[in-house]
PDB file of C-alpha atoms in Angstrom:
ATOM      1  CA  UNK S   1     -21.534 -48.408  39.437  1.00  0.00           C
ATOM      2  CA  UNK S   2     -19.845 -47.645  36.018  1.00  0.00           C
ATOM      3  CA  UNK S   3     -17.873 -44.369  36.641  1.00  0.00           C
ATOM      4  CA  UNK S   4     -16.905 -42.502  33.234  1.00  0.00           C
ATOM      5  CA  UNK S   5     -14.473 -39.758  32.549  1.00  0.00           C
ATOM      6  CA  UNK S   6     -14.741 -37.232  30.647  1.00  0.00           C
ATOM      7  CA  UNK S   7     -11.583 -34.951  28.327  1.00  0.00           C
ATOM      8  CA  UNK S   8     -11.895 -31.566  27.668  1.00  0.00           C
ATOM      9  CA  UNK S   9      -9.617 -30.398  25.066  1.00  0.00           C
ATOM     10  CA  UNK S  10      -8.328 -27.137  25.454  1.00  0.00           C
ATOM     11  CA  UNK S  11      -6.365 -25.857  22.450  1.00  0.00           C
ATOM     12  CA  UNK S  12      -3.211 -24.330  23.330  1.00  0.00           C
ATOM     13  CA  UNK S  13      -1.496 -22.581  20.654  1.00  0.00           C
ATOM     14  CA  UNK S  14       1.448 -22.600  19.430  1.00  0.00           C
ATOM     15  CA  UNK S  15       3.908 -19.038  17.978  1.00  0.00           C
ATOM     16  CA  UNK S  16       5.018 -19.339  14.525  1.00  0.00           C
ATOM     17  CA  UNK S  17       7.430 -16.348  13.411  1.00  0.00           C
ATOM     18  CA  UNK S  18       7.689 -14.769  10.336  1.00  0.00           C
ATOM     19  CA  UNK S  19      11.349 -13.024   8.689  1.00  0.00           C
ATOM     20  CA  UNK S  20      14.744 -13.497   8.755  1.00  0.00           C
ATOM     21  CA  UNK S  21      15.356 -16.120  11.496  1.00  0.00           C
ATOM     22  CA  UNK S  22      11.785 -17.225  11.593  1.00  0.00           C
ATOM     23  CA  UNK S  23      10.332 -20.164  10.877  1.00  0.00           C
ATOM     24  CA  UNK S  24       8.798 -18.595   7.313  1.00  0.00           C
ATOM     25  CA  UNK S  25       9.666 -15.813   4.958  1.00  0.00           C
ATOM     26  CA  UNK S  26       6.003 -15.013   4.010  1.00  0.00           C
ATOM     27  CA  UNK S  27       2.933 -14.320   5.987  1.00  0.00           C
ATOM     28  CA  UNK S  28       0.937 -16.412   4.026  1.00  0.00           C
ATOM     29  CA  UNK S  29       2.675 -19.659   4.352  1.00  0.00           C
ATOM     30  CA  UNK S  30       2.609 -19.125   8.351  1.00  0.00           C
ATOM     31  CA  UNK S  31      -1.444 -18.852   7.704  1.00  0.00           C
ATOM     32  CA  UNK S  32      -0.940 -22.070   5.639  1.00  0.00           C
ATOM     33  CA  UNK S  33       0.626 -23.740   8.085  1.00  0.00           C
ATOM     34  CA  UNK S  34      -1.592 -22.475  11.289  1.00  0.00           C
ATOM     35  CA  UNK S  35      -3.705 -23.944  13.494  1.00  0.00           C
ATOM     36  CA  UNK S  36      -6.526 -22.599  15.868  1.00  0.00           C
ATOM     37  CA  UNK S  37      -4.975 -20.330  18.363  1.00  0.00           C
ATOM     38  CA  UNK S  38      -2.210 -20.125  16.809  1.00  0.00           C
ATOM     39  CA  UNK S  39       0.144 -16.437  17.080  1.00  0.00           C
ATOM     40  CA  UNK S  40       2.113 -15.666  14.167  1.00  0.00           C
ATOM     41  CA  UNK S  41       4.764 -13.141  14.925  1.00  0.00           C
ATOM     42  CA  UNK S  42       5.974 -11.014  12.524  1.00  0.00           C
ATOM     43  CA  UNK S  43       9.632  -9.339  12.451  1.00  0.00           C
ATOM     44  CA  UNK S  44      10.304  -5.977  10.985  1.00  0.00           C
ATOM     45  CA  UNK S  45      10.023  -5.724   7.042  1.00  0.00           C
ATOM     46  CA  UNK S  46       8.431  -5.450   4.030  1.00  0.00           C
ATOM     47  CA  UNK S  47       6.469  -8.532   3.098  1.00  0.00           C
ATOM     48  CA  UNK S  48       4.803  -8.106  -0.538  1.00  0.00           C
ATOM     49  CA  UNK S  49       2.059 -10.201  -0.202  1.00  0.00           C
ATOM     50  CA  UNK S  50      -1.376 -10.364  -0.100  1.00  0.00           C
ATOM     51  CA  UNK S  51      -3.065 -12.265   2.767  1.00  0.00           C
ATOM     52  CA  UNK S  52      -6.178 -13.651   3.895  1.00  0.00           C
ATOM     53  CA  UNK S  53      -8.046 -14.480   7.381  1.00  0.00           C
ATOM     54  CA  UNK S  54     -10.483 -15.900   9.108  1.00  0.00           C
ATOM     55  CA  UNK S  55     -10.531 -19.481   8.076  1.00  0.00           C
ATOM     56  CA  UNK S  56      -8.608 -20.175  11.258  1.00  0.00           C
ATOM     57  CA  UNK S  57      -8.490 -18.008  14.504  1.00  0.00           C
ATOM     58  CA  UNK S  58      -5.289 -16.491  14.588  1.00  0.00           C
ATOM     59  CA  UNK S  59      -3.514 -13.794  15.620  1.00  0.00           C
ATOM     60  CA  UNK S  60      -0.783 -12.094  13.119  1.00  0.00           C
ATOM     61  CA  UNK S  61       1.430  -9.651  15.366  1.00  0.00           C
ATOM     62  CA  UNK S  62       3.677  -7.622  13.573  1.00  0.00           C
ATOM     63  CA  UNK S  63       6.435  -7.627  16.846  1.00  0.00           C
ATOM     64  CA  UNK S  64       8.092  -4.129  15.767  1.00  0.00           C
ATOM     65  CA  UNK S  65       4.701  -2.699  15.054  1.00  0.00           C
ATOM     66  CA  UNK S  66       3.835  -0.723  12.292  1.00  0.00           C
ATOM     67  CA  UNK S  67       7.047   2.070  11.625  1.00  0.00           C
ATOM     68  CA  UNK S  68       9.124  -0.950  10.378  1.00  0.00           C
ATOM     69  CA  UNK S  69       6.779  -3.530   9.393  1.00  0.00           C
ATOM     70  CA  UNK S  70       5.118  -3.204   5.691  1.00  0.00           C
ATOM     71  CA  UNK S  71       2.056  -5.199   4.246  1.00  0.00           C
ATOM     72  CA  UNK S  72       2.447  -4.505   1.031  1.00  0.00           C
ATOM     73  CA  UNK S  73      -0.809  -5.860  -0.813  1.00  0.00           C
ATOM     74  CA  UNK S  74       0.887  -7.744  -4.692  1.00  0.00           C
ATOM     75  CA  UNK S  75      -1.721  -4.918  -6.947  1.00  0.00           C
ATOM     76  CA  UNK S  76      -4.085  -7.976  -7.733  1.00  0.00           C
ATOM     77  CA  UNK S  77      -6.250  -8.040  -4.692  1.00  0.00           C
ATOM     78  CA  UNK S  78      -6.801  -5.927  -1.179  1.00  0.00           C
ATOM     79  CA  UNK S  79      -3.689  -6.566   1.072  1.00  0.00           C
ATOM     80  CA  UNK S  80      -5.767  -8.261   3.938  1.00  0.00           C
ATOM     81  CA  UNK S  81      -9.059 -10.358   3.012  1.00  0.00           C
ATOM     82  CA  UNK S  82     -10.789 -11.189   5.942  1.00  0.00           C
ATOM     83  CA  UNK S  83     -13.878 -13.929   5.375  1.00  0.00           C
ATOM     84  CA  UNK S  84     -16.947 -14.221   7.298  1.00  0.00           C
ATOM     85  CA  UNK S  85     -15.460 -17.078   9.296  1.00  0.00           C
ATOM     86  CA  UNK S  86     -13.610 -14.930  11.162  1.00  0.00           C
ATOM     87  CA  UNK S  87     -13.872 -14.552  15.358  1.00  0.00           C
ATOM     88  CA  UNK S  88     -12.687 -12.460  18.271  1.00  0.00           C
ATOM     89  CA  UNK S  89      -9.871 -14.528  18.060  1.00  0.00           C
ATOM     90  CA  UNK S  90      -8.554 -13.684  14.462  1.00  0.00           C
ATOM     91  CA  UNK S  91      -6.368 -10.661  14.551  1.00  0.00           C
ATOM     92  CA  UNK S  92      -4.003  -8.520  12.743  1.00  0.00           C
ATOM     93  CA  UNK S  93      -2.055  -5.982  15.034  1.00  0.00           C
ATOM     94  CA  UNK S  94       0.506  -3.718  14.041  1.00  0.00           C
ATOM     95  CA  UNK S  95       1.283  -3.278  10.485  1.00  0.00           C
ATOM     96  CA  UNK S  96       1.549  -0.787   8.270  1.00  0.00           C
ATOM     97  CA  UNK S  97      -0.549  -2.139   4.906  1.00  0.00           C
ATOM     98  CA  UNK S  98      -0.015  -0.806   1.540  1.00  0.00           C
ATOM     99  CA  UNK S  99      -2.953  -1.301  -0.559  1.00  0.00           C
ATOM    100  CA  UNK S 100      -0.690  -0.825  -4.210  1.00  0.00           C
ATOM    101  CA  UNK S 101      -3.703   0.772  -6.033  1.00  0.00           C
ATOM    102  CA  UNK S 102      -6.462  -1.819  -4.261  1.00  0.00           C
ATOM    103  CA  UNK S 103      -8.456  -1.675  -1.271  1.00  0.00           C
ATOM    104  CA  UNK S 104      -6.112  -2.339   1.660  1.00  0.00           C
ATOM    105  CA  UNK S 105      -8.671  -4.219   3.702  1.00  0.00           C
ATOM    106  CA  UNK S 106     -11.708  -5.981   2.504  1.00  0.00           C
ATOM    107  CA  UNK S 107     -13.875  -7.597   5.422  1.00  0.00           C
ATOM    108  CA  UNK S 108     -16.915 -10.055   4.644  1.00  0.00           C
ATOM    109  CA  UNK S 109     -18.030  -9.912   7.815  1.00  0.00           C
ATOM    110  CA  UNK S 110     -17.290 -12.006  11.343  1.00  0.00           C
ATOM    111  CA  UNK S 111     -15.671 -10.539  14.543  1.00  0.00           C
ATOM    112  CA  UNK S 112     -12.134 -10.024  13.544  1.00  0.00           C
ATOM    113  CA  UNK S 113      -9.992  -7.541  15.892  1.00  0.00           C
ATOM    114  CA  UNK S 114      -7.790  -4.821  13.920  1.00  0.00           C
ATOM    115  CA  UNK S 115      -5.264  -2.964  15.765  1.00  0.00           C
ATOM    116  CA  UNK S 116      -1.828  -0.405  15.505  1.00  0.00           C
ATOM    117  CA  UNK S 117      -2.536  -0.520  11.538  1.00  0.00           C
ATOM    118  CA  UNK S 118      -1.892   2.542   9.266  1.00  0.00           C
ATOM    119  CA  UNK S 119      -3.135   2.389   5.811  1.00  0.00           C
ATOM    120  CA  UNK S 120      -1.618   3.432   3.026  1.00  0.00           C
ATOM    121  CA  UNK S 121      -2.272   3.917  -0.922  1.00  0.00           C
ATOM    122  CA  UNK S 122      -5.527   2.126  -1.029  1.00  0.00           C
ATOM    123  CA  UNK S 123      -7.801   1.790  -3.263  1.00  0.00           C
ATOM    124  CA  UNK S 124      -7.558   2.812  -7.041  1.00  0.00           C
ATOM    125  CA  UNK S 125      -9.456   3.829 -10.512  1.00  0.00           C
ATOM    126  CA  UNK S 126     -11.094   0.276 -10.304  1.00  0.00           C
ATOM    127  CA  UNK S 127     -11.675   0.605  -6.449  1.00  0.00           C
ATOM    128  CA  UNK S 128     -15.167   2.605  -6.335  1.00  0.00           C
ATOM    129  CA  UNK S 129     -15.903   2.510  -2.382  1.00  0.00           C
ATOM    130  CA  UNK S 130     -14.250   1.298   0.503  1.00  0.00           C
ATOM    131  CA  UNK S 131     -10.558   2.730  -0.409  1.00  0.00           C
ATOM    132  CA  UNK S 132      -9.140   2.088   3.037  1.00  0.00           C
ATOM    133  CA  UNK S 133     -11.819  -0.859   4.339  1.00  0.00           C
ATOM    134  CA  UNK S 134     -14.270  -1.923   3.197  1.00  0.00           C
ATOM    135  CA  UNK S 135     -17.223  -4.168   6.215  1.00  0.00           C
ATOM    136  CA  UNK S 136     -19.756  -5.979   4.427  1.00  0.00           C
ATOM    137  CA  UNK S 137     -21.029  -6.835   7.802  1.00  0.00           C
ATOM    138  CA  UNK S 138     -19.865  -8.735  10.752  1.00  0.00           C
ATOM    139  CA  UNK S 139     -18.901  -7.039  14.463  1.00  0.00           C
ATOM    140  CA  UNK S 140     -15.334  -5.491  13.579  1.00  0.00           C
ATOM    141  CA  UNK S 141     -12.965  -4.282  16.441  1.00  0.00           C
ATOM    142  CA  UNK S 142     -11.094  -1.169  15.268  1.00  0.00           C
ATOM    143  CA  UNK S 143      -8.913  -0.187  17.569  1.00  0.00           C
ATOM    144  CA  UNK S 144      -6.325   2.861  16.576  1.00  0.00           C
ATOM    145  CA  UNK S 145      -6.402   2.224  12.785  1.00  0.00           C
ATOM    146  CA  UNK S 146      -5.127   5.109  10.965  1.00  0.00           C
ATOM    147  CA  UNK S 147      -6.769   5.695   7.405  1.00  0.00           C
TER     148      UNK S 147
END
């Protein structure tokens, strides 16, 4: 009798944090560096950047939430970019995003979960719909977004 075992692999994630005394200065070098259930925690600040999700599931948590923690989107593209890739398990929570004359969320679709976000100064003269976000699709959690 030949007896054979089987491994599950569970993936266990890991916290990366983000500001002074993290691990990174920028949000999107912690995205960089990520792995699948992965939590990124964010201190309070301004981080000009623009970011993008959903080719990995993680979570970005700004720790302060959103009164002292700024997404400010660099003018060239929406502030967040979230691709169709994205699951339940890709997240941004708790941020206050600054769209600099773009959109300040662009979604492609997939499941990702947005919540404690206030927008601000989104979109633009060369932004014609979708100021604040803009859902080409997917199964989008909102959950108290302010526009």
């Amino acid at each position: 009798m030949i007896i054979a075992l089987l491994s599950q692999s569970i993936a266990i994630g890991s916290t990366i944090t983000v500001g002074a005394g993290g691990d990174y200065a920028s949000l999107r070098t912690a995205i960089a560096v990520s792995s699948d259930g992965d939590r990124i925690e964010v201190a309070a600040g301004t981080y000009t950047e623009s970011i993008q999700l959903g080719f990995k599931d993680v979570e970005v948590v700004a720790t302060d939430g959103p009164d002292v923690t700024f997404l400010v989107g660099d003018g060239t593209a929406p502030a967040v970019m979230v691709t169709d890739e994205a699951t339940s398990a890709t997240a941004l929570d708790g941020f206050t995003v600054v769209g600099t004359g773009q959109r300040c969320i662009e979604i492609d679709g997939g499941e990702p979960r947005l919540a404690n976000l206030f927008m601000s100064d989104c979109g633009g003269d060369a932004v014609t719909t979708g100021g604040a976000i803009r859902i080409r699709g997917g199964a989008v959690t909102l959950d108290d977004v302010v526009v």
